[in-house]
Amino acid sequence: MVLQREIPDLADPAFWRLPPGQRLEAFRVLRGLGAPVRCGDGSYALVRHRDVVEASRRPDIFLSGPGVTTPRPPGWVRRVFGDSMVNMDDPRHARLRGVVSRAFTPRVLARISGDVQRVASGIAGDVIAGRPDEFVAAVATRMPFEVICTMMGVPAAYRRELLGEILQAGEGTTVRRRLRVPGRSLRALARMHRVIGRVARQRRRAPADDLISALVAADLRGRELGAFFSLLMVAGVETTRNAIAHGLHLLSEHPDQRALLAADPDRHGPGFADEVVRHSSPIIQFRRTLARDHELGGRLLRAGDDVVLCYASANRDEDVFADPDRFDLTRRPNPHVGFGGGGPHFCLGTALARQELTVLFRELLTRLPDLRSVGEPELVPSSFDNRVGRLRFTY
Ligand code: HEM
């Protein structure tokens, strides 16, 4: 389908190779058109905040079951590795969410806050001792990875190989391939399933006080368990890793904001975390498929149509955010959609991600007061996540 020359096409892989500033400008043009815009592949882009929120909160009309990543994961991958809850509708989704949300209650988070602090303090100590100069591997990936492994109860012996897989995912792949396979390689997926299967067998014999034991006790097994673990590795590690890396760069570019955070990290930490997620949108977009005909934002959508919920655009919507390109950690309210637009799939790890960012930056800014990024982050082009491949740093 030929689109008018001046209307950006989000379905064109070339669009996702544009520099971030040009992409944001294209989103602004699309928002100005009003109604959802038809892309070259026939899907519709939801670029305005209110449209993303409406689609997120009407799961009876906007289905996740057909697959939320673009393009859809091949059927055989879903059969072999099982479906993760982001790609489910009720009643399957509600059942699984009911089980796993028990691991993310405020009480559980309060209980693991000591672990989060220990991980952050270990990372800061390793930076001081080892003097690494690349932030993504040395700090940003380790923080969420260690926290999730601790929550799940993954023994230290397995962590090294899993971390290696995560650090490699996306490296050495072409832009095209990264655009096609969001976030993970099949080899990494197979390895995660093997590891979790082994740990689950151990916990069935000897339960411990961890998430894997709770999931096994709730009769989650085999592919379902493996799919949940790999979802946490992608949804919980890669997103938070990118938020942490963008966070350091944003603080380095905005010394006034950095001074505010350093002066009172406990007070400003949560606002900082939310503003980093709004400004950087670690997940750029997710998809839904229409269950029936429905009018949204002045456009009649038909049953079977795909829509992409473009969080990265909604988070800069000038109708909702004053001066949307400004990085301002005191922004209140901050109704961003970086964790989703509400509704049943809203990010389960929101409070944990806020806690990780708050604790990590409190630790880093206190023990390494001159910490800052050097040069620009190396971004890995993707239509799915706002991934930082490498970020040099000094302190
Ligand atoms: C800055 C970090 C994070 C960002 C930006 C983020 C973003 C998102 C987004 C956009 C969704 C989809 C929401 C929707 O479809 O309405 C999601 C879902 C999810 N996230 Fe996060 N996330 C982050 C951290 C985490 C962490 C730390 C965990 C867990 C340890 C986690 C676990 C999940 C899970 C399990 C889902 C699926 C929920 C469902 O389908 O019911 N996320 N996240």
Tab-separated table of C-alpha atoms and ligand atoms in Angstrom:
chain	number	residue	atom	x	y	z
A	1	MET	CA	0.000	0.000	0.000
A	2	VAL	CA	1.355	3.427	-0.935
A	3	LEU	CA	1.160	5.983	1.817
A	4	GLN	CA	1.254	9.704	1.219
A	5	ARG	CA	4.877	10.733	1.216
A	6	GLU	CA	4.649	13.084	4.196
A	7	ILE	CA	2.870	10.584	6.499
A	8	PRO	CA	5.442	8.478	8.388
A	9	ASP	CA	4.853	4.709	8.133
A	10	LEU	CA	5.492	2.881	11.424
A	11	ALA	CA	5.334	-0.492	9.639
A	12	ASP	CA	8.400	0.368	7.551
A	13	PRO	CA	11.617	-1.060	9.162
A	14	ALA	CA	13.489	2.023	7.868
A	15	PHE	CA	11.391	4.166	10.225
A	16	TRP	CA	12.935	2.425	13.256
A	17	ARG	CA	16.452	3.178	12.052
A	18	LEU	CA	15.822	6.938	12.128
A	19	PRO	CA	17.594	8.918	14.866
A	20	PRO	CA	15.368	9.189	17.993
A	21	GLY	CA	14.748	12.922	17.465
A	22	GLN	CA	13.348	12.332	13.964
A	23	ARG	CA	11.104	9.554	15.231
A	24	LEU	CA	9.693	11.782	17.958
A	25	GLU	CA	9.011	14.457	15.361
A	26	ALA	CA	7.198	11.860	13.204
A	27	PHE	CA	5.054	10.842	16.198
A	28	ARG	CA	4.143	14.497	16.683
A	29	VAL	CA	3.028	14.721	13.043
A	30	LEU	CA	0.955	11.543	13.433
A	31	ARG	CA	-0.688	12.766	16.655
A	32	GLY	CA	-1.632	15.945	14.831
A	33	LEU	CA	-3.646	13.924	12.300
A	34	GLY	CA	-6.169	13.071	15.023
A	35	ALA	CA	-7.636	9.686	14.160
A	36	PRO	CA	-5.596	6.446	14.264
A	37	VAL	CA	-3.359	6.224	11.208
A	38	ARG	CA	-3.290	3.266	8.811
A	39	CYS	CA	0.230	1.843	8.326
A	40	GLY	CA	1.708	0.177	5.242
A	41	ASP	CA	0.993	-3.330	6.593
A	42	GLY	CA	-2.704	-2.571	7.166
A	43	SER	CA	-2.442	-2.125	10.946
A	44	TYR	CA	-3.431	1.113	12.687
A	45	ALA	CA	-1.061	3.163	14.837
A	46	LEU	CA	-2.529	4.497	18.080
A	47	VAL	CA	-0.256	7.438	18.813
A	48	ARG	CA	-2.415	9.594	21.111
A	49	HIS	CA	-2.468	9.062	24.860
A	50	ARG	CA	-6.256	8.730	25.073
A	51	ASP	CA	-6.434	6.107	22.309
A	52	VAL	CA	-3.685	3.974	23.915
A	53	VAL	CA	-5.494	4.170	27.265
A	54	GLU	CA	-8.871	3.250	25.775
A	55	ALA	CA	-7.493	0.255	23.862
A	56	SER	CA	-5.616	-0.965	26.968
A	57	ARG	CA	-8.762	-0.825	29.116
A	58	ARG	CA	-11.145	-2.613	26.740
A	59	PRO	CA	-9.705	-6.154	26.621
A	60	ASP	CA	-13.093	-7.464	25.436
A	61	ILE	CA	-12.564	-5.574	22.161
A	62	PHE	CA	-8.768	-5.253	21.938
A	63	LEU	CA	-7.385	-8.792	22.202
A	64	SER	CA	-3.891	-9.837	23.288
A	65	GLY	CA	-4.344	-13.537	22.465
A	66	PRO	CA	-3.270	-13.274	18.796
A	67	GLY	CA	0.115	-11.921	20.037
A	68	VAL	CA	1.236	-8.491	21.210
A	69	THR	CA	4.680	-8.269	19.623
A	70	THR	CA	5.177	-7.224	16.027
A	71	PRO	CA	5.494	-9.370	14.023
A	72	ARG	CA	3.637	-12.148	15.835
A	73	PRO	CA	5.775	-14.917	17.319
A	74	PRO	CA	5.578	-17.909	14.943
A	75	GLY	CA	2.968	-20.510	15.982
A	76	TRP	CA	5.588	-23.207	16.507
A	77	VAL	CA	7.527	-21.038	18.960
A	78	ARG	CA	4.340	-20.583	20.977
A	79	ARG	CA	3.621	-24.317	20.846
A	80	VAL	CA	7.125	-25.429	21.828
A	81	PHE	CA	7.895	-22.784	24.431
A	82	GLY	CA	4.374	-22.146	25.703
A	83	ASP	CA	2.503	-18.868	25.778
A	84	SER	CA	3.380	-16.073	28.124
A	85	MET	CA	0.642	-14.146	29.877
A	86	VAL	CA	1.067	-10.986	27.783
A	87	ASN	CA	-0.240	-13.034	24.849
A	88	MET	CA	-3.363	-14.343	26.617
A	89	ASP	CA	-6.942	-13.221	27.095
A	90	ASP	CA	-9.384	-14.202	29.850
A	91	PRO	CA	-10.038	-16.691	31.297
A	92	ARG	CA	-6.467	-18.046	30.811
A	93	HIS	CA	-4.918	-14.668	31.511
A	94	ALA	CA	-6.901	-14.047	34.709
A	95	ARG	CA	-5.999	-17.467	36.092
A	96	LEU	CA	-2.275	-17.074	35.513
A	97	ARG	CA	-2.201	-13.446	36.631
A	98	GLY	CA	-4.015	-14.452	39.821
A	99	VAL	CA	-1.257	-16.943	40.605
A	100	VAL	CA	1.815	-14.892	39.757
A	101	SER	CA	0.568	-11.546	41.102
A	102	ARG	CA	0.961	-13.036	44.583
A	103	ALA	CA	4.696	-12.607	44.043
A	104	PHE	CA	4.355	-8.856	43.506
A	105	THR	CA	2.214	-7.680	46.434
A	106	PRO	CA	3.414	-4.726	48.564
A	107	ARG	CA	4.080	-7.197	51.402
A	108	VAL	CA	6.394	-9.304	49.237
A	109	LEU	CA	8.136	-6.186	47.942
A	110	ALA	CA	8.701	-4.953	51.489
A	111	ARG	CA	10.152	-8.361	52.354
A	112	ILE	CA	12.621	-8.364	49.461
A	113	SER	CA	13.708	-4.743	49.916
A	114	GLY	CA	16.756	-5.989	51.834
A	115	ASP	CA	17.743	-8.151	48.823
A	116	VAL	CA	17.316	-5.202	46.436
A	117	GLN	CA	19.568	-3.090	48.681
A	118	ARG	CA	22.170	-5.875	48.908
A	119	VAL	CA	22.286	-6.297	45.120
A	120	ALA	CA	22.656	-2.529	44.564
A	121	SER	CA	25.373	-2.255	47.154
A	122	GLY	CA	27.255	-5.249	45.693
A	123	ILE	CA	27.157	-3.698	42.225
A	124	ALA	CA	28.452	-0.331	43.482
A	125	GLY	CA	31.224	-2.152	45.368
A	126	ASP	CA	32.222	-4.109	42.240
A	127	VAL	CA	32.342	-0.899	40.201
A	128	ILE	CA	34.653	0.721	42.761
A	129	ALA	CA	36.890	-2.365	42.871
A	130	GLY	CA	36.926	-3.283	39.152
A	131	ARG	CA	36.728	0.156	37.493
A	132	PRO	CA	34.685	-1.011	34.470
A	133	ASP	CA	33.871	1.615	31.831
A	134	GLU	CA	30.768	0.110	30.194
A	135	PHE	CA	27.593	0.699	32.202
A	136	VAL	CA	25.082	-1.687	30.560
A	137	ALA	CA	26.985	-4.871	31.405
A	138	ALA	CA	28.570	-3.687	34.671
A	139	VAL	CA	25.484	-2.124	36.263
A	140	ALA	CA	22.251	-1.814	34.274
A	141	THR	CA	21.794	-5.507	33.404
A	142	ARG	CA	23.078	-6.927	36.665
A	143	MET	CA	20.632	-5.052	38.891
A	144	PRO	CA	17.295	-6.438	37.567
A	145	PHE	CA	18.856	-9.792	36.706
A	146	GLU	CA	20.148	-10.445	40.226
A	147	VAL	CA	16.914	-9.202	41.795
A	148	ILE	CA	14.713	-11.506	39.705
A	149	CYS	CA	17.014	-14.493	40.177
A	150	THR	CA	16.872	-13.884	43.937
A	151	MET	CA	13.067	-13.601	43.897
A	152	MET	CA	12.731	-16.739	41.820
A	153	GLY	CA	15.330	-18.624	43.836
A	154	VAL	CA	17.661	-19.399	40.903
A	155	PRO	CA	20.838	-20.887	42.413
A	156	ALA	CA	24.076	-18.955	41.846
A	157	ALA	CA	25.481	-21.870	39.812
A	158	TYR	CA	22.967	-21.237	36.990
A	159	ARG	CA	23.152	-17.458	36.968
A	160	ARG	CA	26.384	-17.076	35.035
A	161	GLU	CA	25.216	-18.867	31.909
A	162	LEU	CA	21.823	-17.118	31.979
A	163	LEU	CA	23.444	-13.708	32.339
A	164	GLY	CA	25.741	-14.523	29.415
A	165	GLU	CA	22.699	-15.288	27.247
A	166	ILE	CA	20.994	-12.062	28.217
A	167	LEU	CA	24.050	-9.939	27.552
A	168	GLN	CA	24.495	-11.580	24.163
A	169	ALA	CA	20.849	-11.289	23.078
A	170	GLY	CA	20.766	-8.698	20.348
A	171	GLU	CA	24.541	-8.510	19.947
A	172	GLY	CA	25.943	-9.355	16.538
A	173	THR	CA	22.489	-9.479	14.979
A	174	THR	CA	21.474	-7.301	12.079
A	175	VAL	CA	18.939	-4.525	12.366
A	176	ARG	CA	16.477	-6.605	10.385
A	177	ARG	CA	16.809	-9.570	12.668
A	178	ARG	CA	16.406	-7.457	15.802
A	179	LEU	CA	13.304	-5.971	14.285
A	180	ARG	CA	11.924	-9.459	13.698
A	181	VAL	CA	12.839	-11.256	16.920
A	182	PRO	CA	12.111	-8.910	19.762
A	183	GLY	CA	14.373	-9.248	22.717
A	184	ARG	CA	15.577	-12.788	22.715
A	185	SER	CA	17.118	-15.605	20.766
A	186	LEU	CA	15.587	-19.055	20.632
A	187	ARG	CA	18.765	-20.538	22.085
A	188	ALA	CA	18.431	-18.288	25.120
A	189	LEU	CA	14.772	-19.270	25.403
A	190	ALA	CA	15.617	-22.985	25.325
A	191	ARG	CA	18.291	-22.494	27.964
A	192	MET	CA	15.939	-20.588	30.282
A	193	HIS	CA	13.392	-23.401	29.993
A	194	ARG	CA	16.052	-25.991	30.843
A	195	VAL	CA	17.291	-24.072	33.878
A	196	ILE	CA	13.843	-23.409	35.273
A	197	GLY	CA	12.834	-27.053	34.718
A	198	ARG	CA	15.813	-28.201	36.772
A	199	VAL	CA	15.155	-25.760	39.602
A	200	ALA	CA	11.423	-26.624	39.626
A	201	ARG	CA	12.223	-30.322	40.022
A	202	GLN	CA	14.438	-29.515	43.004
A	203	ARG	CA	11.741	-27.311	44.593
A	204	ARG	CA	9.073	-29.972	44.148
A	205	ARG	CA	11.232	-32.266	46.274
A	206	ALA	CA	12.316	-29.579	48.756
A	207	PRO	CA	10.202	-26.373	48.718
A	208	ALA	CA	11.928	-23.124	49.729
A	209	ASP	CA	10.704	-19.583	50.443
A	210	ASP	CA	10.876	-18.371	46.842
A	211	LEU	CA	8.708	-17.708	43.793
A	212	ILE	CA	9.515	-20.957	41.992
A	213	SER	CA	8.343	-22.968	45.013
A	214	ALA	CA	5.105	-20.909	45.107
A	215	LEU	CA	4.485	-21.459	41.382
A	216	VAL	CA	5.172	-25.171	41.648
A	217	ALA	CA	2.807	-25.367	44.641
A	218	ALA	CA	0.119	-23.612	42.549
A	219	ASP	CA	0.591	-26.443	40.039
A	220	LEU	CA	2.268	-24.435	37.339
A	221	ARG	CA	4.479	-26.796	35.416
A	222	GLY	CA	6.421	-27.506	32.251
A	223	ARG	CA	5.986	-25.031	29.454
A	224	GLU	CA	3.806	-22.653	31.468
A	225	LEU	CA	6.511	-22.306	34.110
A	226	GLY	CA	9.247	-21.894	31.501
A	227	ALA	CA	7.191	-19.306	29.617
A	228	PHE	CA	6.668	-17.275	32.795
A	229	PHE	CA	10.348	-17.355	33.647
A	230	SER	CA	11.429	-16.259	30.176
A	231	LEU	CA	8.751	-13.521	30.272
A	232	LEU	CA	10.254	-12.241	33.520
A	233	MET	CA	13.728	-12.326	32.002
A	234	VAL	CA	12.574	-10.231	29.043
A	235	ALA	CA	9.794	-8.143	30.651
A	236	GLY	CA	11.599	-7.650	33.936
A	237	VAL	CA	15.294	-7.567	33.037
A	238	GLU	CA	15.556	-6.026	29.587
A	239	THR	CA	13.055	-3.237	30.278
A	240	THR	CA	14.575	-2.259	33.608
A	241	ARG	CA	18.091	-2.546	32.210
A	242	ASN	CA	17.234	-0.048	29.478
A	243	ALA	CA	15.482	2.276	31.942
A	244	ILE	CA	18.584	2.271	34.181
A	245	ALA	CA	20.908	3.033	31.266
A	246	HIS	CA	18.664	5.829	29.951
A	247	GLY	CA	18.368	7.061	33.543
A	248	LEU	CA	22.116	7.557	33.908
A	249	HIS	CA	22.337	9.349	30.585
A	250	LEU	CA	19.361	11.627	31.364
A	251	LEU	CA	20.870	12.554	34.745
A	252	SER	CA	24.223	13.263	33.091
A	253	GLU	CA	22.567	15.569	30.566
A	254	HIS	CA	20.464	17.365	33.214
A	255	PRO	CA	22.742	18.383	36.106
A	256	ASP	CA	19.908	20.287	37.827
A	257	GLN	CA	17.755	17.140	37.974
A	258	ARG	CA	20.717	15.113	39.121
A	259	ALA	CA	21.386	17.561	41.962
A	260	LEU	CA	17.738	17.300	43.069
A	261	LEU	CA	17.873	13.487	43.134
A	262	ALA	CA	21.253	13.351	44.885
A	263	ALA	CA	20.051	15.787	47.574
A	264	ASP	CA	17.099	13.574	48.566
A	265	PRO	CA	17.066	10.208	46.743
A	266	ASP	CA	14.274	8.717	48.860
A	267	ARG	CA	11.937	11.623	48.212
A	268	HIS	CA	12.658	11.998	44.482
A	269	GLY	CA	13.499	8.373	43.588
A	270	PRO	CA	9.985	7.219	42.609
A	271	GLY	CA	9.321	10.423	40.599
A	272	PHE	CA	12.701	9.964	38.901
A	273	ALA	CA	11.849	6.346	38.001
A	274	ASP	CA	8.516	7.312	36.464
A	275	GLU	CA	9.950	10.242	34.534
A	276	VAL	CA	12.751	8.035	33.116
A	277	VAL	CA	10.144	5.501	31.990
A	278	ARG	CA	7.966	8.231	30.451
A	279	HIS	CA	10.851	9.980	28.722
A	280	SER	CA	12.609	6.862	27.409
A	281	SER	CA	9.640	4.457	26.949
A	282	PRO	CA	11.667	1.229	27.376
A	283	ILE	CA	8.846	-0.646	25.608
A	284	ILE	CA	8.056	1.281	22.463
A	285	GLN	CA	4.837	-0.442	21.442
A	286	PHE	CA	2.596	-3.482	21.876
A	287	ARG	CA	-0.175	-4.759	19.639
A	288	ARG	CA	-3.831	-5.684	20.041
A	289	THR	CA	-6.266	-7.282	17.572
A	290	LEU	CA	-9.901	-6.205	17.216
A	291	ALA	CA	-12.460	-8.769	18.410
A	292	ARG	CA	-15.271	-6.866	16.680
A	293	ASP	CA	-15.970	-3.635	14.837
A	294	HIS	CA	-15.364	-0.620	17.057
A	295	GLU	CA	-14.957	3.111	16.601
A	296	LEU	CA	-11.851	4.559	18.233
A	297	GLY	CA	-10.753	8.182	18.086
A	298	GLY	CA	-13.046	8.874	15.134
A	299	ARG	CA	-11.956	5.870	13.045
A	300	LEU	CA	-14.076	2.750	12.454
A	301	LEU	CA	-11.861	-0.281	13.089
A	302	ARG	CA	-12.987	-3.700	11.818
A	303	ALA	CA	-12.926	-7.102	13.518
A	304	GLY	CA	-9.511	-8.683	12.839
A	305	ASP	CA	-7.700	-5.351	12.386
A	306	ASP	CA	-4.409	-4.948	14.254
A	307	VAL	CA	-3.621	-1.796	16.225
A	308	VAL	CA	-0.234	-0.853	17.684
A	309	LEU	CA	-0.312	0.945	21.015
A	310	CYS	CA	2.571	3.336	20.574
A	311	TYR	CA	3.615	4.080	24.179
A	312	ALA	CA	6.638	6.088	23.002
A	313	SER	CA	4.328	8.545	21.233
A	314	ALA	CA	1.580	8.649	23.888
A	315	ASN	CA	4.251	9.496	26.476
A	316	ARG	CA	5.040	12.710	24.571
A	317	ASP	CA	1.418	13.698	23.932
A	318	GLU	CA	1.243	17.476	24.308
A	319	ASP	CA	-2.451	17.276	25.237
A	320	VAL	CA	-1.484	15.443	28.452
A	321	PHE	CA	2.098	16.485	29.319
A	322	ALA	CA	3.183	20.122	29.528
A	323	ASP	CA	6.474	20.598	27.657
A	324	PRO	CA	6.575	16.826	26.940
A	325	ASP	CA	10.228	16.661	25.795
A	326	ARG	CA	11.530	18.136	29.054
A	327	PHE	CA	13.001	15.676	31.583
A	328	ASP	CA	11.483	16.731	34.908
A	329	LEU	CA	11.494	14.341	37.821
A	330	THR	CA	9.119	16.573	39.810
A	331	ARG	CA	6.387	16.205	37.168
A	332	ARG	CA	3.048	15.699	39.000
A	333	PRO	CA	0.832	14.105	38.006
A	334	ASN	CA	2.727	11.901	35.572
A	335	PRO	CA	0.086	9.691	33.940
A	336	HIS	CA	2.547	8.084	31.498
A	337	VAL	CA	1.824	4.779	29.764
A	338	GLY	CA	5.365	3.381	29.894
A	339	PHE	CA	4.095	0.503	32.056
A	340	GLY	CA	0.987	0.141	29.884
A	341	GLY	CA	-2.200	2.153	29.585
A	342	GLY	CA	-4.051	0.422	32.460
A	343	GLY	CA	-6.337	-2.592	32.175
A	344	PRO	CA	-5.685	-6.250	32.979
A	345	HIS	CA	-2.189	-6.473	31.430
A	346	PHE	CA	-0.785	-3.427	33.232
A	347	CYS	CA	2.843	-4.164	34.123
A	348	LEU	CA	3.032	-6.485	37.078
A	349	GLY	CA	6.534	-5.307	37.936
A	350	THR	CA	5.816	-1.551	38.172
A	351	ALA	CA	6.468	-1.221	41.901
A	352	LEU	CA	9.517	-3.485	41.706
A	353	ALA	CA	10.992	-1.470	38.809
A	354	ARG	CA	10.470	1.789	40.765
A	355	GLN	CA	12.111	0.245	43.797
A	356	GLU	CA	15.114	-0.999	41.781
A	357	LEU	CA	15.727	2.380	40.162
A	358	THR	CA	15.338	4.272	43.434
A	359	VAL	CA	17.630	2.018	45.448
A	360	LEU	CA	20.271	1.625	42.740
A	361	PHE	CA	20.632	5.348	42.010
A	362	ARG	CA	20.614	6.188	45.734
A	363	GLU	CA	23.509	3.786	46.172
A	364	LEU	CA	25.408	4.953	43.077
A	365	LEU	CA	25.008	8.705	43.663
A	366	THR	CA	26.021	8.340	47.304
A	367	ARG	CA	29.092	6.173	46.784
A	368	LEU	CA	30.161	7.481	43.352
A	369	PRO	CA	29.181	11.166	43.467
A	370	ASP	CA	30.897	11.989	40.148
A	371	LEU	CA	29.237	9.151	38.220
A	372	ARG	CA	28.193	10.164	34.698
A	373	SER	CA	27.837	8.766	31.193
A	374	VAL	CA	30.445	9.554	28.542
A	375	GLY	CA	29.246	10.318	25.014
A	376	GLU	CA	25.948	9.148	23.580
A	377	PRO	CA	24.374	5.739	24.350
A	378	GLU	CA	24.743	3.182	21.552
A	379	LEU	CA	21.116	2.428	20.723
A	380	VAL	CA	20.140	-0.863	19.073
A	381	PRO	CA	17.494	-0.096	16.421
A	382	SER	CA	14.243	-1.865	17.270
A	383	SER	CA	10.530	-1.295	16.841
A	384	PHE	CA	9.937	-3.044	20.160
A	385	ASP	CA	12.269	-1.880	22.912
A	386	ASN	CA	14.328	1.278	23.377
A	387	ARG	CA	17.447	-0.754	23.919
A	388	VAL	CA	20.821	0.633	24.941
A	389	GLY	CA	23.559	-1.679	23.626
A	390	ARG	CA	26.460	0.099	25.301
A	391	LEU	CA	26.972	3.205	27.406
A	392	ARG	CA	30.427	4.331	28.500
A	393	PHE	CA	30.700	5.878	31.945
A	394	THR	CA	33.122	7.419	34.398
A	395	TYR	CA	33.079	8.537	38.047
B	1	HEM	C1	11.131	-0.028	33.588
B	1	HEM	C2	10.773	-1.261	33.624
B	1	HEM	C3	9.525	-1.836	32.982
B	1	HEM	C4	8.757	-1.375	31.955
B	1	HEM	C5	8.943	-0.105	31.143
B	1	HEM	C6	7.696	-2.343	31.744
B	1	HEM	C7	6.689	-2.208	30.797
B	1	HEM	C8	5.646	-3.106	30.624
B	1	HEM	C9	4.578	-2.963	29.671
B	1	HEM	C10	4.417	-1.789	28.691
B	1	HEM	C11	3.751	-4.030	29.795
B	1	HEM	C12	2.485	-4.318	28.983
B	1	HEM	C13	1.288	-3.610	29.580
B	1	HEM	C14	0.026	-3.798	28.794
B	1	HEM	O1	-0.014	-4.588	27.825
B	1	HEM	O2	-0.966	-3.139	29.150
B	1	HEM	C15	4.319	-4.881	30.825
B	1	HEM	C16	3.781	-6.093	31.236
B	1	HEM	C17	4.392	-6.920	32.131
B	1	HEM	N1	5.514	-6.640	32.901
B	1	HEM	FE1	6.600	-4.954	32.880
B	1	HEM	N2	7.857	-3.359	32.636
B	1	HEM	C18	8.958	-3.097	33.418
B	1	HEM	C19	9.454	-3.863	34.469
B	1	HEM	C20	8.949	-5.083	34.836
B	1	HEM	C21	9.477	-5.900	35.909
B	1	HEM	C22	10.632	-5.512	36.828
B	1	HEM	C23	8.738	-7.055	35.916
B	1	HEM	C24	8.835	-8.261	36.803
B	1	HEM	C25	9.823	-8.622	37.496
B	1	HEM	C26	7.738	-6.944	34.876
B	1	HEM	C27	6.795	-7.895	34.589
B	1	HEM	C28	5.781	-7.754	33.671
B	1	HEM	C29	4.799	-8.792	33.403
B	1	HEM	C30	4.721	-10.179	34.051
B	1	HEM	C31	3.917	-8.278	32.434
B	1	HEM	C32	2.717	-8.973	31.798
B	1	HEM	C33	1.464	-8.636	32.567
B	1	HEM	C34	0.208	-9.238	31.959
B	1	HEM	O3	0.166	-9.560	30.762
B	1	HEM	O4	-0.753	-9.381	32.719
B	1	HEM	N3	7.895	-5.727	34.244
B	1	HEM	N4	5.465	-4.280	31.331
